[in-house]
CSV table of C-alpha atoms in Angstrom, one decimal:
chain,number,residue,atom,x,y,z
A,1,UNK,CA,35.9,-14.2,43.2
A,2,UNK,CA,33.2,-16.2,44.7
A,3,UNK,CA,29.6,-17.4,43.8
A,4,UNK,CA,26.6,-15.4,45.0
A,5,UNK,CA,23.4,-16.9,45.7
A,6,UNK,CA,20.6,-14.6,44.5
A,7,UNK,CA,17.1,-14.3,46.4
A,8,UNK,CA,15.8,-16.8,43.5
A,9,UNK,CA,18.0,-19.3,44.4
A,10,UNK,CA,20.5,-19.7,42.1
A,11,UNK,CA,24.6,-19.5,41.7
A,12,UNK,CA,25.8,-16.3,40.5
A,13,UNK,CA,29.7,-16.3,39.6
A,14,UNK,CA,32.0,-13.5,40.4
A,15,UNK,CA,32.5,-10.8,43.3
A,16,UNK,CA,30.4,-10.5,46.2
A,17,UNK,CA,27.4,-7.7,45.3
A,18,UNK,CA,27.7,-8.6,41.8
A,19,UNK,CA,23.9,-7.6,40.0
A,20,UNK,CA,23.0,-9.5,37.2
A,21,UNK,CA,22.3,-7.5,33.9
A,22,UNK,CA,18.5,-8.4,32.5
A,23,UNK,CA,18.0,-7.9,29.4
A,24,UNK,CA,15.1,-6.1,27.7
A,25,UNK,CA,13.7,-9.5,26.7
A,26,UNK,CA,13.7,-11.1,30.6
A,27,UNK,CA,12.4,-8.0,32.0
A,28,UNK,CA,9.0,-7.4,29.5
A,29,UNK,CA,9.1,-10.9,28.4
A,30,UNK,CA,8.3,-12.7,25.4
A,31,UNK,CA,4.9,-12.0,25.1
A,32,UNK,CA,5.3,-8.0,25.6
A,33,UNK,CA,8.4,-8.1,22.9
A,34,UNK,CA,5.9,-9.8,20.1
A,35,UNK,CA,3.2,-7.5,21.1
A,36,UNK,CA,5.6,-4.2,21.0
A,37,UNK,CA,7.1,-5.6,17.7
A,38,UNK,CA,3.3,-6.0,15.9
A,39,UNK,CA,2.3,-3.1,17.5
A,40,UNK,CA,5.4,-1.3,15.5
A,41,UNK,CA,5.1,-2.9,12.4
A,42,UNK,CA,1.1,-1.9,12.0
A,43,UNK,CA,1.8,1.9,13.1
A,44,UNK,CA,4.7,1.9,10.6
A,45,UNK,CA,3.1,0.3,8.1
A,46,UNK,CA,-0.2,3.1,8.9
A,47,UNK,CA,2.2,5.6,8.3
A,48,UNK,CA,3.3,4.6,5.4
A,49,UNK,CA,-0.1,3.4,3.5
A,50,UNK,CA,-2.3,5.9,5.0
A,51,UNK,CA,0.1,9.2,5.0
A,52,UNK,CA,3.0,9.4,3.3
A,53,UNK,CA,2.1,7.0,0.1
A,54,UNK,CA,-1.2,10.1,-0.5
A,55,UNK,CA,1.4,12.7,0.4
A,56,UNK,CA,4.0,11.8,-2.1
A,57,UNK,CA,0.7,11.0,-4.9
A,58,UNK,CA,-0.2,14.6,-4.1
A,59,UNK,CA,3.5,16.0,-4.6
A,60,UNK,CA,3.6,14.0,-7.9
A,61,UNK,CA,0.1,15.6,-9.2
A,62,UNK,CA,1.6,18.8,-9.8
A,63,UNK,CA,4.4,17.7,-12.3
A,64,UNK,CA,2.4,19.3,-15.4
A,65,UNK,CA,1.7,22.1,-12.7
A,66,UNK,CA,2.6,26.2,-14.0
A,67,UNK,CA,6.1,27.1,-13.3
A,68,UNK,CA,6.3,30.6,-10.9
A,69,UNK,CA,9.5,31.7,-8.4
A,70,UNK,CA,8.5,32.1,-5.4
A,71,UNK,CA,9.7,33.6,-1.9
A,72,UNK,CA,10.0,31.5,1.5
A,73,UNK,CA,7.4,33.6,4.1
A,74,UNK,CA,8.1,31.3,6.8
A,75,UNK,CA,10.4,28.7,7.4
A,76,UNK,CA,9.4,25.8,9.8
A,77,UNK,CA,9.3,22.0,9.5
A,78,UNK,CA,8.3,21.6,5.5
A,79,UNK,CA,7.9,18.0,6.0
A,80,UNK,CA,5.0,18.7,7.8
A,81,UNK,CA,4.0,21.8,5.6
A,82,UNK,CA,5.1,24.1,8.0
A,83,UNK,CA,6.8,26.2,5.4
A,84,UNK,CA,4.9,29.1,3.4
A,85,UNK,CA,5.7,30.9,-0.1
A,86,UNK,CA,4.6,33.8,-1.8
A,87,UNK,CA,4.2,34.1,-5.9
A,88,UNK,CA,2.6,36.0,-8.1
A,89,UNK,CA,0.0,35.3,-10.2
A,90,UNK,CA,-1.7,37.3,-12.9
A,91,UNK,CA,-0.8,40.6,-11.2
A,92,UNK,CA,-1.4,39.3,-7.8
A,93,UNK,CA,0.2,37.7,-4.7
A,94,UNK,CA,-0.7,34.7,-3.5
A,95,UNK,CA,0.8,32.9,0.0
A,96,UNK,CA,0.5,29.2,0.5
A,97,UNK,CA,1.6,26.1,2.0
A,98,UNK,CA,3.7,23.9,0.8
A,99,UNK,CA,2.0,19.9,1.3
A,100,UNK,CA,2.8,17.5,3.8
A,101,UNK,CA,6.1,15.4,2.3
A,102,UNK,CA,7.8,18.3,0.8
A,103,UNK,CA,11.6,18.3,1.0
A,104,UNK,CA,13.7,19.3,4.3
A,105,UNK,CA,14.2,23.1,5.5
A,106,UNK,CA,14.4,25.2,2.2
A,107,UNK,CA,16.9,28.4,3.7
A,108,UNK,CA,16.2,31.3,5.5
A,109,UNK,CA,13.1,33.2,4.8
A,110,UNK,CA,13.2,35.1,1.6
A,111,UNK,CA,15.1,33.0,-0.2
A,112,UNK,CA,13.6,32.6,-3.8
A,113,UNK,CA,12.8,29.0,-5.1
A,114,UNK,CA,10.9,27.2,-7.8
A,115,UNK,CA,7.5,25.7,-7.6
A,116,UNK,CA,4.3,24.6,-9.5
A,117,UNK,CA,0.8,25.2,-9.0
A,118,UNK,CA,-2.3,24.4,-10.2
A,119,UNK,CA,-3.9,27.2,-13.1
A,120,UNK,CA,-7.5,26.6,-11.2
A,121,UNK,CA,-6.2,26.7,-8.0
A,122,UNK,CA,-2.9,28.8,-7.5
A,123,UNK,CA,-3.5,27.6,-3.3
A,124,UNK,CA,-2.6,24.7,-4.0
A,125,UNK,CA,1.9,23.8,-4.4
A,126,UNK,CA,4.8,22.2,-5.0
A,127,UNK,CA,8.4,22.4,-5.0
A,128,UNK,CA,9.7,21.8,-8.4
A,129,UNK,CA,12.3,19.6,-6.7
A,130,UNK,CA,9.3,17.8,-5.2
A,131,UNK,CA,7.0,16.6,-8.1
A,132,UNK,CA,8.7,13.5,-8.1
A,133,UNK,CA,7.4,12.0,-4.6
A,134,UNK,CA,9.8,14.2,-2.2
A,135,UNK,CA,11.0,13.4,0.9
A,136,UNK,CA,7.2,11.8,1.5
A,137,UNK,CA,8.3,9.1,-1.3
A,138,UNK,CA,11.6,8.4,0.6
A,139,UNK,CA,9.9,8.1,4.1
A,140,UNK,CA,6.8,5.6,2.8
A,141,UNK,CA,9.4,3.4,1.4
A,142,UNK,CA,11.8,4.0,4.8
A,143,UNK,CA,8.7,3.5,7.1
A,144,UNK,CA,6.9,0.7,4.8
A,145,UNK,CA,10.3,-1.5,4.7
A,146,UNK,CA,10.6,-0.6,8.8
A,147,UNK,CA,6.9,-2.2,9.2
A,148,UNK,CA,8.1,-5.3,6.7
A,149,UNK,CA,11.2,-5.7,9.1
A,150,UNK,CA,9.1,-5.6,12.5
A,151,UNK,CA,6.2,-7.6,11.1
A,152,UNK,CA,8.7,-10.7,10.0
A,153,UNK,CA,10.2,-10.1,13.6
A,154,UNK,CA,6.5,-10.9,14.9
A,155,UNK,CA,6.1,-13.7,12.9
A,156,UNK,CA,9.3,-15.3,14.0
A,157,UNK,CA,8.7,-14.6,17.1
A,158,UNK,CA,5.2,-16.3,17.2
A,159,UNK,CA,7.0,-19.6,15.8
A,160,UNK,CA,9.3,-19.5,18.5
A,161,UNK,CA,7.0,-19.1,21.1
A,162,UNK,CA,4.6,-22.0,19.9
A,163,UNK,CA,7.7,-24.0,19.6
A,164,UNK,CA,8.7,-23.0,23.4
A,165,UNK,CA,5.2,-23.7,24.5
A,166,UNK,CA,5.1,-27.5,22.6
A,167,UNK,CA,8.4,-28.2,24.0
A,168,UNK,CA,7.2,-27.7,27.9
A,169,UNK,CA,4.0,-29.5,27.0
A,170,UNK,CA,5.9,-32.1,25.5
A,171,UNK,CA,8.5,-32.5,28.7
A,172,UNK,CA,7.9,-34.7,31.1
């Protein structure tokens, strides 16, 4: 083994050809890192106010909703609302949606399940499993304790960059 002088200038130990490993941190540099982190912490935090805190209110507004079965139509990402049901109500069918924040993939299409509607608007569903905030009520508090989490990482970031920038002020 034997030291290797980089382009830079300095002493490298270990074998000839050896690359140094930057991390994240040295190659976008401090600046970028508290920028990325704030930038994460307000999106998160977005998410969670803006989208899934009304999604899992919405889910929770149909706890005193009618009881009906109803049949999965088609299956996709219910989280999203990609999922539809059919039920019937006073002699006829009616297919919706289920909301934004409902609960993972239900089955495969026509399995039967439980949900709640509204008696002046049978468009409008839940899950019965979902009155209770859902998987929207799991992912605000996920996504608002993530923004928490990359916020404080800002702010102790910022501190240490002030103190970085008084300390080579300071230096003679």
């Amino acid at each position: 083994m034997r030291g290797v002088v980089g382009l830079d200038g300095t002493s490298r130990s270990g074998s000839v050809g050896a690359r140094r490993q930057d991390s994240t941190a040295d190659v976008l540099g401090p600046r970028a890192g508290l920028l990325l982190s704030t930038v994460l912490a307000l999106l998160l935090g977005a998410l969670s106010v803006l989208v899934m805190l009304p999604a899992a209110q919405h889910l929770r507004s149909f706890h005193d909703g009618l009881r009906a079965q109803a049949t999965l139509r088609t299956n996709g990402p219910c989280m999203t609302g990609g999922c539809r049901v059919a039920f019937e109500v006073d002699g006829r069918t009616v297919e919706s949606s289920l909301p934004v924040g409902s609960g993972g993939r239900l089955g495969p299409v026509g399995t039967r399940l439980v949900i709640r509607y509204r008696a002046d608007d049978p468009q409008l569903v839940a899950r019965e499993e979902d009155v209770h905030g859902g998987g929207a009520a799991v992912l605000a508090a996920v996504s608002g304790g993530s923004a928490l989490l990359f916020g404080a990482l800002s702010a102790y970031m910022l501190v240490h960059l002030g103190r970085q920038r008084r300390k080579r002020r300071s230096a003679p």
